[in-house]
DNA sequence: ATTATAATTTAGATACATCTAAATTTATAT
DNA sequence: ATATAAATTTAGATGTATCTAAATTATAAT
């Protein structure tokens, strides 16, 4: 049986694995979890003994198939609860993260699967992140970051890659949410900012923001 | 901020306070929590330092107003989640206890109150136990144990006082659930068992069982 | 290639929650 | 009233998860 702390480490390693291709470093885990590298070392030893990660001292870690399964299951729970909080309890998408961080550690296979069914087997959470199914496979997605699209391209928002309230509030302010239609009007080669039309309204968006908005081209 | 363990102790002390009038003993807490008296002593010291209980060595404990408030709040969460699990996720009433034991420790005032509203402010959980409101007050109830009723009395089940699956399964078998109509047909002075009619069907019930079924007389 | 710097790990502490075994206090019985 | 039994507490360990400070290993710079 896995503890909350173990699950948080696995989730973090999973998340960082997407960026740090092969192996995830101790320091990046510490930074992400806002803890000290020495604490991370301790925990990596433990996860390794439980065969949840591949760990060679001083050389970073990767998830074993078992660790991967567990991480994906925790992510599944997190995202399903977020859907529930937004769609049934009327939370806003920037309010649900902390609560879901707690709910994701509730242990009951039946609960997760019944919640999934109750929510009609959603494929994406309120931030547009894909929700793995019971077997752990993610829905296929062809989303592209907004900053990579060419002028005149039209598409709709399927995901955002950050979940800080400051970011989500900004999106609310410029009226961007999951499903919003966006058209690229102009690209500024100097600072890579872009001009877009959101539901007809012209808006200027920085590279920083555009990188974190994923679009499905129409 | 209170830990899970602290909350479980407070809940247990609250529960035992109903039976052991003034003060609750170390041993009864240990038995209820399936732990050792020495562990209980340790925790009582801590709860006392946090001013959640009144504790005089060797003389048992009682909840302070603060401890009482916290205990009631945990109970509120437990019972609201049980309602959710049964009414929206189709769990049976004997399946929800362990899951609610976990959910009751989720910390978010907003979550509890929105869940409460989503469930339409229920007054009783699936076992018939009263649910305190946000301010901590319980709905008034005039329920009486089935074994105390006189012959020919009619009433309906409002609560059961045990939640072991063995007990709940037995109730399912004899078709007793919250709201079931029961009429007292005869009382056996020898073993205090009773004959009742449940929706017209005659059933024989032991004292042990009758004591744990609470009735609202009609 | 050697040194300096950065990353990582180990050693030793602390806090929480639990345990066993021993000591202490309270209650009970004669 | 005193001995015995029962209840309770203390002392000392253990396991989890964290920390600081020191040691070690890897990486970068000259």
Short mmCIF file of C-alpha atoms (C1' of nucleotides) in Angstrom, two decimals:
data_model
loop_
_atom_site.label_atom_id
_atom_site.label_comp_id
_atom_site.label_asym_id
_atom_site.label_seq_id
_atom_site.Cartn_x
_atom_site.Cartn_y
_atom_site.Cartn_z
CA UNK A 1 0.00 0.00 0.00
CA UNK A 2 1.37 3.38 -0.97
CA UNK A 3 1.46 6.44 1.27
CA UNK A 4 0.37 9.93 0.30
CA UNK A 5 3.98 11.11 0.14
CA UNK A 6 4.97 8.21 -2.11
CA UNK A 7 2.06 8.94 -4.43
CA UNK A 8 3.04 12.60 -4.65
CA UNK A 9 6.58 11.67 -5.58
CA UNK A 10 5.42 9.26 -8.27
CA UNK A 11 3.04 11.85 -9.70
CA UNK A 12 5.84 14.41 -9.79
CA UNK A 13 8.28 12.02 -11.43
CA UNK A 14 5.63 11.22 -14.02
CA UNK A 15 5.07 14.89 -14.73
CA UNK A 16 8.78 15.71 -14.99
CA UNK A 17 9.44 12.66 -17.18
CA UNK A 18 7.59 14.38 -20.00
CA UNK A 19 10.16 17.17 -20.09
CA UNK A 20 13.35 15.53 -18.84
CA UNK A 21 13.22 12.76 -21.44
CA UNK A 22 14.95 9.75 -19.94
CA UNK A 23 15.66 10.37 -16.32
CA UNK A 24 14.45 12.86 -13.73
CA UNK A 25 16.91 14.62 -11.44
CA UNK A 26 16.78 14.82 -7.66
CA UNK A 27 16.90 18.60 -7.71
CA UNK A 28 14.01 19.01 -10.11
CA UNK A 29 11.86 16.76 -7.96
CA UNK A 30 12.81 18.77 -4.88
CA UNK A 31 11.94 22.01 -6.61
CA UNK A 32 8.62 20.74 -7.90
CA UNK A 33 7.62 19.38 -4.48
CA UNK A 34 9.03 22.38 -2.62
CA UNK A 35 11.19 20.19 -0.46
CA UNK A 36 14.93 19.63 0.05
CA UNK A 37 17.09 17.47 -2.21
CA UNK A 38 18.16 15.43 0.80
CA UNK A 39 14.54 14.55 1.53
CA UNK A 40 14.15 13.51 -2.08
CA UNK A 41 17.19 11.23 -1.84
CA UNK A 42 15.67 9.49 1.17
CA UNK A 43 12.39 8.94 -0.60
CA UNK A 44 13.99 7.76 -3.85
CA UNK A 45 15.75 5.03 -1.93
CA UNK A 46 12.44 3.91 -0.51
CA UNK A 47 10.58 4.01 -3.83
CA UNK A 48 13.41 2.07 -5.38
CA UNK A 49 13.22 -0.64 -2.72
CA UNK A 50 9.50 -0.91 -3.48
CA UNK A 51 10.39 -1.27 -7.17
CA UNK A 52 8.35 1.76 -8.14
CA UNK A 53 11.30 3.58 -9.72
CA UNK A 54 14.60 2.74 -11.41
CA UNK A 55 17.24 4.47 -9.36
CA UNK A 56 21.00 4.58 -9.76
CA UNK A 57 22.70 6.87 -7.29
CA UNK A 58 23.69 10.28 -8.68
CA UNK A 59 22.00 9.50 -12.00
CA UNK A 60 18.35 10.37 -11.62
CA UNK A 61 15.29 8.15 -11.78
CA UNK A 62 12.58 6.81 -14.04
CA UNK A 63 9.31 5.05 -13.26
CA UNK A 64 9.07 1.28 -13.43
CA UNK A 65 5.91 -0.09 -15.10
CA UNK A 66 4.47 -0.54 -11.61
CA UNK A 67 5.33 3.02 -10.59
CA UNK A 68 3.94 4.31 -13.87
CA UNK A 69 0.66 2.53 -13.29
CA UNK A 70 0.35 3.95 -9.82
CA UNK A 71 1.20 7.50 -10.93
CA UNK A 72 -1.36 7.35 -13.73
CA UNK A 73 -4.00 6.08 -11.33
CA UNK A 74 -3.41 8.99 -8.95
CA UNK A 75 -3.60 11.43 -11.88
CA UNK A 76 -6.83 9.80 -12.98
CA UNK A 77 -8.34 10.32 -9.55
CA UNK A 78 -7.13 13.92 -9.38
CA UNK A 79 -8.65 14.84 -12.71
CA UNK A 80 -11.95 13.03 -12.16
CA UNK A 81 -12.43 14.84 -8.85
CA UNK A 82 -11.67 18.14 -10.57
CA UNK A 83 -14.43 17.43 -13.07
CA UNK A 84 -16.81 16.65 -10.24
CA UNK A 85 -15.93 19.81 -8.32
CA UNK A 86 -16.44 22.05 -11.33
CA UNK A 87 -19.40 20.38 -12.98
CA UNK A 88 -21.44 19.42 -9.91
CA UNK A 89 -20.30 21.63 -7.05
CA UNK A 90 -19.88 24.81 -9.13
CA UNK A 91 -16.28 25.49 -8.27
CA UNK A 92 -14.30 27.57 -10.72
CA UNK A 93 -11.43 25.84 -12.51
CA UNK A 94 -8.85 27.81 -10.59
CA UNK A 95 -10.25 26.76 -7.21
CA UNK A 96 -10.17 23.00 -7.50
CA UNK A 97 -6.51 22.08 -7.53
CA UNK A 98 -5.83 22.04 -3.78
CA UNK A 99 -8.98 20.09 -3.00
CA UNK A 100 -8.22 17.55 -5.72
CA UNK A 101 -4.71 17.18 -4.28
CA UNK A 102 -6.36 15.76 -1.20
CA UNK A 103 -9.09 13.74 -2.89
CA UNK A 104 -6.62 12.02 -5.22
CA UNK A 105 -5.27 9.99 -2.29
CA UNK A 106 -8.58 8.41 -1.30
CA UNK A 107 -8.22 4.67 -1.69
CA UNK A 108 -11.13 2.80 -3.24
CA UNK A 109 -11.19 1.29 -6.71
CA UNK A 110 -14.98 1.20 -6.61
CA UNK A 111 -15.20 4.87 -5.73
CA UNK A 112 -13.05 6.01 -8.65
CA UNK A 113 -14.88 3.91 -11.18
CA UNK A 114 -18.32 4.87 -9.96
CA UNK A 115 -17.33 8.51 -9.93
CA UNK A 116 -16.07 8.07 -13.49
CA UNK A 117 -19.40 6.59 -14.53
CA UNK A 118 -21.37 9.25 -12.64
CA UNK A 119 -19.46 11.91 -14.58
CA UNK A 120 -20.10 10.09 -17.88
CA UNK A 121 -16.52 8.99 -18.42
CA UNK A 122 -15.06 12.41 -19.18
CA UNK A 123 -11.92 12.55 -21.39
CA UNK A 124 -10.60 15.91 -20.15
CA UNK A 125 -10.57 17.74 -16.85
CA UNK A 126 -11.58 21.39 -16.43
CA UNK A 127 -8.06 22.53 -17.40
CA UNK A 128 -8.24 20.41 -20.54
CA UNK A 129 -5.85 17.76 -19.25
CA UNK A 130 -6.59 14.26 -20.53
CA UNK A 131 -8.07 11.75 -18.07
CA UNK A 132 -6.72 8.18 -18.31
CA UNK A 133 -9.31 5.43 -18.28
CA UNK A 134 -9.48 2.57 -15.77
CA UNK A 135 -6.76 0.70 -17.65
CA UNK A 136 -4.49 3.72 -17.61
CA UNK A 137 -4.60 4.78 -21.23
CA UNK A 138 -4.98 8.42 -22.14
CA UNK A 139 -7.31 9.78 -24.84
CA UNK A 140 -5.45 10.66 -28.01
CA UNK A 141 -5.00 14.35 -28.54
CA UNK A 142 -3.62 16.37 -31.45
CA UNK A 143 -3.30 19.67 -29.62
CA UNK A 144 -0.60 22.21 -30.56
CA UNK A 145 0.63 25.18 -28.51
CA UNK A 146 -0.93 28.44 -29.67
CA UNK A 147 2.46 30.02 -30.39
CA UNK A 148 3.28 27.41 -33.07
CA UNK A 149 0.26 28.14 -35.27
CA UNK A 150 0.51 30.14 -38.51
CA UNK A 151 -1.41 33.29 -39.35
CA UNK A 152 -5.07 32.74 -40.30
CA UNK A 153 -5.21 29.35 -38.60
CA UNK A 154 -8.43 28.76 -36.65
CA UNK A 155 -8.82 26.35 -33.78
CA UNK A 156 -10.26 25.82 -30.36
CA UNK A 157 -8.67 25.59 -26.95
CA UNK A 158 -8.38 22.03 -25.65
CA UNK A 159 -5.93 22.39 -22.77
CA UNK A 160 -3.88 24.82 -20.76
CA UNK A 161 -0.56 23.66 -19.40
CA UNK A 162 -0.39 25.65 -16.18
CA UNK A 163 -2.74 25.72 -13.27
CA UNK A 164 -1.65 28.67 -11.14
CA UNK A 165 -4.57 30.93 -10.26
CA UNK A 166 -2.65 33.92 -11.67
CA UNK A 167 -2.59 32.24 -15.08
CA UNK A 168 -6.16 30.98 -14.97
CA UNK A 169 -7.44 34.36 -13.82
CA UNK A 170 -5.70 35.99 -16.75
CA UNK A 171 -7.37 33.55 -19.11
CA UNK A 172 -10.73 34.35 -17.55
CA UNK A 173 -10.00 38.02 -18.06
CA UNK A 174 -9.32 37.58 -21.77
CA UNK A 175 -12.27 35.21 -21.99
CA UNK A 176 -10.31 32.10 -22.82
CA UNK A 177 -11.62 28.78 -21.55
CA UNK A 178 -11.67 25.18 -22.78
CA UNK A 179 -13.54 25.15 -26.10
CA UNK A 180 -13.00 28.84 -26.91
CA UNK A 181 -12.49 29.51 -30.63
CA UNK A 182 -9.30 31.38 -31.55
CA UNK A 183 -8.00 32.70 -34.86
CA UNK A 184 -4.39 33.76 -35.42
CA UNK A 185 -4.33 37.29 -36.87
CA UNK A 186 -0.67 38.23 -36.74
CA UNK A 187 2.67 37.03 -35.38
CA UNK A 188 5.31 39.44 -34.09
CA UNK A 189 8.77 38.12 -34.96
CA UNK A 190 10.53 40.37 -32.46
CA UNK A 191 9.06 39.11 -29.15
CA UNK A 192 7.02 36.23 -30.62
CA UNK A 193 3.84 37.69 -29.21
CA UNK A 194 0.71 37.12 -31.32
CA UNK A 195 -2.48 38.89 -32.23
CA UNK A 196 -5.55 36.69 -32.17
CA UNK A 197 -9.30 36.99 -32.39
CA UNK A 198 -11.24 35.42 -29.58
CA UNK A 199 -14.89 35.13 -30.49
CA UNK A 200 -14.35 38.03 -32.83
CA UNK A 201 -12.56 40.26 -30.30
CA UNK A 202 -8.93 41.16 -31.13
CA UNK A 203 -6.50 40.34 -28.31
CA UNK A 204 -2.73 40.57 -27.97
CA UNK A 205 -1.07 37.60 -26.27
CA UNK A 206 2.53 37.17 -25.10
CA UNK A 207 4.66 34.16 -26.02
CA UNK A 208 4.69 33.10 -22.39
CA UNK A 209 0.92 32.81 -22.36
CA UNK A 210 0.55 31.40 -25.88
CA UNK A 211 2.93 28.53 -25.10
CA UNK A 212 0.59 27.35 -22.41
CA UNK A 213 -2.59 27.33 -24.43
CA UNK A 214 -3.05 24.18 -26.51
CA UNK A 215 -5.18 24.35 -29.62
CA UNK A 216 -6.96 21.79 -31.74
CA UNK A 217 -6.82 23.12 -35.29
CA UNK A 218 -10.16 23.24 -37.09
CA UNK B 1 -4.45 22.43 11.92
CA UNK B 2 -5.61 19.00 13.08
CA UNK B 3 -4.18 15.71 11.86
CA UNK B 4 -6.19 12.68 10.77
CA UNK B 5 -5.29 10.84 13.96
CA UNK B 6 -6.38 13.75 16.14
CA UNK B 7 -9.68 13.97 14.31
CA UNK B 8 -10.30 10.27 14.78
CA UNK B 9 -9.68 10.57 18.50
CA UNK B 10 -12.04 13.54 18.82
CA UNK B 11 -14.75 11.71 16.87
CA UNK B 12 -14.36 8.67 19.10
CA UNK B 13 -14.47 10.73 22.30
CA UNK B 14 -17.60 12.42 21.01
CA UNK B 15 -19.22 9.09 20.29
CA UNK B 16 -18.30 7.57 23.66
CA UNK B 17 -19.40 10.70 25.53
CA UNK B 18 -22.99 9.82 24.71
CA UNK B 19 -22.74 6.60 26.71
CA UNK B 20 -20.12 7.36 29.34
CA UNK B 21 -21.93 10.45 30.57
CA UNK B 22 -19.31 12.78 32.03
CA UNK B 23 -15.91 11.48 31.16
CA UNK B 24 -14.51 8.98 28.69
CA UNK B 25 -11.89 6.42 29.79
CA UNK B 26 -8.57 5.71 28.16
CA UNK B 27 -9.38 2.04 27.78
CA UNK B 28 -12.69 2.58 26.03
CA UNK B 29 -11.02 4.91 23.54
CA UNK B 30 -8.32 2.31 22.94
CA UNK B 31 -10.89 -0.40 22.38
CA UNK B 32 -12.99 1.72 20.04
CA UNK B 33 -9.96 2.74 17.97
CA UNK B 34 -8.40 -0.72 18.11
CA UNK B 35 -5.19 0.64 19.52
CA UNK B 36 -3.26 0.34 22.80
CA UNK B 37 -4.08 2.32 25.96
CA UNK B 38 -0.52 3.62 26.01
CA UNK B 39 -0.97 5.11 22.56
CA UNK B 40 -4.17 6.74 23.75
CA UNK B 41 -2.38 8.28 26.72
CA UNK B 42 0.17 9.82 24.40
CA UNK B 43 -2.49 11.31 22.19
CA UNK B 44 -4.62 12.58 25.08
CA UNK B 45 -1.66 14.56 26.31
CA UNK B 46 -1.32 16.14 22.89
CA UNK B 47 -5.02 16.90 22.49
CA UNK B 48 -5.01 18.42 25.94
CA UNK B 49 -2.10 20.68 25.08
CA UNK B 50 -4.05 21.83 22.04
CA UNK B 51 -7.02 22.54 24.34
CA UNK B 52 -9.28 20.17 22.45
CA UNK B 53 -10.04 18.03 25.51
CA UNK B 54 -10.21 18.41 29.29
CA UNK B 55 -7.76 15.89 30.65
CA UNK B 56 -6.79 15.07 34.22
CA UNK B 57 -4.42 12.14 34.48
CA UNK B 58 -6.04 8.86 35.47
CA UNK B 59 -9.49 10.42 35.34
CA UNK B 60 -10.66 10.28 31.75
CA UNK B 61 -11.44 13.08 29.34
CA UNK B 62 -14.19 15.25 27.94
CA UNK B 63 -14.28 17.53 24.90
CA UNK B 64 -13.74 21.25 25.25
CA UNK B 65 -16.10 23.48 23.23
CA UNK B 66 -13.35 23.70 20.61
CA UNK B 67 -12.87 19.92 20.51
CA UNK B 68 -16.62 19.43 20.35
CA UNK B 69 -16.90 21.75 17.38
CA UNK B 70 -14.14 19.94 15.56
CA UNK B 71 -15.61 16.50 16.27
CA UNK B 72 -19.04 17.56 15.05
CA UNK B 73 -17.54 18.99 11.90
CA UNK B 74 -15.78 15.71 11.11
CA UNK B 75 -19.01 13.81 11.75
CA UNK B 76 -20.84 16.22 9.46
CA UNK B 77 -18.38 15.53 6.67
CA UNK B 78 -18.54 11.77 7.21
CA UNK B 79 -22.31 11.68 6.99
CA UNK B 80 -22.61 14.03 4.05
CA UNK B 81 -20.16 11.92 2.06
CA UNK B 82 -22.14 8.80 2.96
CA UNK B 83 -25.26 10.43 1.54
CA UNK B 84 -23.37 11.28 -1.63
CA UNK B 85 -21.98 7.77 -2.02
CA UNK B 86 -25.37 6.12 -1.61
CA UNK B 87 -27.58 8.59 -3.42
CA UNK B 88 -25.33 9.51 -6.35
CA UNK B 89 -22.79 6.74 -6.75
CA UNK B 90 -25.17 3.88 -5.99
CA UNK B 91 -23.23 2.34 -3.15
CA UNK B 92 -25.20 0.26 -0.66
CA UNK B 93 -25.39 1.55 2.88
CA UNK B 94 -23.12 -1.15 4.21
CA UNK B 95 -20.37 -0.30 1.72
CA UNK B 96 -19.82 3.36 2.44
CA UNK B 97 -18.33 3.47 5.92
CA UNK B 98 -14.67 2.85 5.07
CA UNK B 99 -14.69 5.30 2.17
CA UNK B 100 -16.37 7.98 4.29
CA UNK B 101 -13.71 7.40 6.96
CA UNK B 102 -11.21 8.67 4.44
CA UNK B 103 -13.31 11.45 2.91
CA UNK B 104 -14.18 12.93 6.30
CA UNK B 105 -10.60 14.19 6.66
CA UNK B 106 -10.56 16.27 3.48
CA UNK B 107 -10.01 19.87 4.49
CA UNK B 108 -12.07 22.52 2.70
CA UNK B 109 -14.93 24.46 4.23
CA UNK B 110 -16.19 25.35 0.76
CA UNK B 111 -16.24 21.70 -0.31
CA UNK B 112 -18.37 20.57 2.64
CA UNK B 113 -20.87 23.34 2.26
CA UNK B 114 -21.20 22.97 -1.48
CA UNK B 115 -21.58 19.22 -1.11
CA UNK B 116 -24.27 19.87 1.50
CA UNK B 117 -26.12 22.16 -0.91
CA UNK B 118 -25.66 19.73 -3.81
CA UNK B 119 -27.29 17.01 -1.68
CA UNK B 120 -30.12 19.39 -0.70
CA UNK B 121 -29.11 19.78 2.92
CA UNK B 122 -29.99 16.26 4.08
CA UNK B 123 -30.88 15.79 7.77
CA UNK B 124 -30.00 12.10 8.02
CA UNK B 125 -27.36 9.85 6.51
CA UNK B 126 -28.11 6.46 4.92
CA UNK B 127 -27.95 4.77 8.34
CA UNK B 128 -30.44 7.30 9.71
CA UNK B 129 -27.84 9.18 11.74
CA UNK B 130 -28.53 12.90 12.04
CA UNK B 131 -26.32 15.30 10.08
CA UNK B 132 -25.31 18.51 11.89
CA UNK B 133 -25.63 21.72 9.88
CA UNK B 134 -22.81 24.15 9.16
CA UNK B 135 -23.14 25.69 12.61
CA UNK B 136 -22.92 22.28 14.26
CA UNK B 137 -26.48 21.78 15.44
CA UNK B 138 -28.21 18.45 14.95
CA UNK B 139 -31.78 17.99 13.70
CA UNK B 140 -34.18 17.21 16.53
CA UNK B 141 -35.22 13.59 16.63
CA UNK B 142 -37.75 11.75 18.77
CA UNK B 143 -36.64 8.25 17.91
CA UNK B 144 -37.02 5.36 20.36
CA UNK B 145 -35.32 1.93 20.25
CA UNK B 146 -37.64 -0.72 18.82
CA UNK B 147 -37.41 -2.87 21.97
CA UNK B 148 -39.00 -0.15 24.13
CA UNK B 149 -42.23 0.11 22.15
CA UNK B 150 -45.52 -1.41 23.35
CA UNK B 151 -47.64 -3.93 21.48
CA UNK B 152 -49.68 -2.48 18.63
CA UNK B 153 -47.46 0.58 18.30
CA UNK B 154 -46.74 1.58 14.71
CA UNK B 155 -43.76 3.57 13.56
CA UNK B 156 -41.06 3.91 10.97
CA UNK B 157 -37.36 3.30 11.11
CA UNK B 158 -35.33 6.50 11.39
CA UNK B 159 -31.90 5.23 12.43
CA UNK B 160 -29.84 2.16 13.15
CA UNK B 161 -27.17 2.39 15.79
CA UNK B 162 -24.60 -0.02 14.38
CA UNK B 163 -22.81 -0.02 11.09
CA UNK B 164 -21.10 -3.39 10.82
CA UNK B 165 -21.84 -5.07 7.50
CA UNK B 166 -23.07 -8.17 9.38
CA UNK B 167 -25.78 -6.09 11.01
CA UNK B 168 -26.69 -4.13 7.91
CA UNK B 169 -26.83 -7.29 5.82
CA UNK B 170 -29.20 -8.83 8.31
CA UNK B 171 -31.45 -5.78 8.06
CA UNK B 172 -31.41 -6.05 4.28
CA UNK B 173 -32.39 -9.69 4.61
CA UNK B 174 -35.42 -8.90 6.76
CA UNK B 175 -36.14 -5.93 4.50
CA UNK B 176 -35.56 -3.22 7.05
CA UNK B 177 -34.19 0.09 5.85
CA UNK B 178 -34.58 3.75 6.79
CA UNK B 179 -38.25 4.65 6.42
CA UNK B 180 -39.57 1.08 6.69
CA UNK B 181 -42.91 0.83 8.52
CA UNK B 182 -42.97 -1.50 11.51
CA UNK B 183 -45.80 -2.60 13.83
CA UNK B 184 -45.23 -4.31 17.18
CA UNK B 185 -47.27 -7.53 17.28
CA UNK B 186 -46.04 -9.21 20.43
CA UNK B 187 -43.34 -8.97 23.09
CA UNK B 188 -41.72 -12.04 24.64
CA UNK B 189 -41.01 -11.38 28.32
CA UNK B 190 -38.59 -14.29 28.58
CA UNK B 191 -35.83 -13.21 26.14
CA UNK B 192 -37.29 -9.80 25.28
CA UNK B 193 -37.46 -10.72 21.64
CA UNK B 194 -40.35 -9.21 19.69
CA UNK B 195 -42.72 -10.12 16.90
CA UNK B 196 -43.30 -7.36 14.41
CA UNK B 197 -44.92 -6.80 11.05
CA UNK B 198 -42.73 -5.27 8.39
CA UNK B 199 -44.81 -4.07 5.48
CA UNK B 200 -47.36 -6.66 6.49
CA UNK B 201 -44.90 -9.57 6.79
CA UNK B 202 -44.54 -11.09 10.29
CA UNK B 203 -40.92 -11.21 11.50
CA UNK B 204 -39.30 -12.28 14.76
CA UNK B 205 -36.53 -10.01 16.03
CA UNK B 206 -34.06 -10.53 18.89
CA UNK B 207 -33.52 -7.96 21.63
CA UNK B 208 -29.98 -7.43 20.37
CA UNK B 209 -31.24 -6.36 17.00
CA UNK B 210 -34.28 -4.43 18.25
CA UNK B 211 -32.12 -2.27 20.51
CA UNK B 212 -30.25 -1.02 17.50
CA UNK B 213 -33.24 -0.02 15.41
CA UNK B 214 -34.63 3.41 16.26
CA UNK B 215 -38.26 4.14 15.53
CA UNK B 216 -40.28 7.28 15.09
CA UNK B 217 -43.74 6.47 16.43
CA UNK B 218 -46.60 7.31 14.08
"C1'" DA C 1 44.19 17.23 -16.12
"C1'" DT C 2 43.31 19.62 -12.25
"C1'" DT C 3 40.40 22.63 -9.86
"C1'" DA C 4 36.18 24.83 -8.76
"C1'" DT C 5 31.29 24.48 -8.70
"C1'" DA C 6 27.08 22.20 -8.73
"C1'" DA C 7 24.36 18.16 -7.73
"C1'" DT C 8 23.55 14.52 -4.83
"C1'" DT C 9 23.90 11.59 -0.92
"C1'" DT C 10 24.85 10.43 3.98
"C1'" DA C 11 24.75 11.30 8.95
"C1'" DG C 12 22.40 12.77 12.60
"C1'" DA C 13 18.01 15.40 14.46
"C1'" DT C 14 13.17 16.38 14.92
"C1'" DA C 15 8.07 15.60 14.87
"C1'" DC C 16 4.21 12.34 14.53
"C1'" DA C 17 1.95 8.19 15.77
"C1'" DT C 18 2.41 3.99 17.22
"C1'" DC C 19 4.21 -0.10 20.07
"C1'" DT C 20 6.01 -3.19 24.31
"C1'" DA C 21 7.34 -3.50 28.88
"C1'" DA C 22 7.68 -1.49 33.24
"C1'" DA C 23 6.01 1.68 36.69
"C1'" DT C 24 2.39 4.09 38.87
"C1'" DT C 25 -2.23 5.21 40.34
"C1'" DT C 26 -6.98 3.99 41.24
"C1'" DA C 27 -10.51 0.70 42.32
"C1'" DT C 28 -11.96 -3.69 44.46
"C1'" DA C 29 -12.19 -7.38 47.68
"C1'" DT C 30 -11.49 -9.45 51.81
"C1'" DA D 1 -7.02 -1.14 56.04
"C1'" DT D 2 -4.36 -3.58 53.27
"C1'" DA D 3 -3.50 -6.61 49.50
"C1'" DT D 4 -4.68 -7.52 44.89
"C1'" DA D 5 -6.34 -6.49 40.49
"C1'" DA D 6 -7.39 -3.27 36.95
"C1'" DA D 7 -6.62 0.95 34.61
"C1'" DT D 8 -3.51 4.27 33.24
"C1'" DT D 9 0.80 6.43 32.42
"C1'" DT D 10 5.84 6.63 31.50
"C1'" DA D 11 10.14 5.09 29.38
"C1'" DG D 12 12.29 3.61 25.61
"C1'" DA D 13 11.79 1.70 20.51
"C1'" DT D 14 10.25 1.68 15.77
"C1'" DG D 15 8.73 3.52 11.18
"C1'" DT D 16 7.56 7.51 8.25
"C1'" DA D 17 8.79 11.88 6.44
"C1'" DT D 18 11.11 15.65 6.94
"C1'" DC D 19 15.25 18.85 7.97
"C1'" DT D 20 20.38 20.88 8.42
"C1'" DA D 21 25.09 20.27 7.90
"C1'" DA D 22 28.76 17.66 6.18
"C1'" DA D 23 30.65 14.49 2.87
"C1'" DT D 24 30.78 12.65 -1.63
"C1'" DT D 25 30.32 12.42 -6.65
"C1'" DA D 26 29.64 14.50 -11.12
"C1'" DT D 27 30.14 18.42 -14.21
"C1'" DA D 28 32.18 22.58 -16.00
"C1'" DA D 29 36.03 25.76 -16.54
"C1'" DT D 30 40.57 26.88 -17.24
#
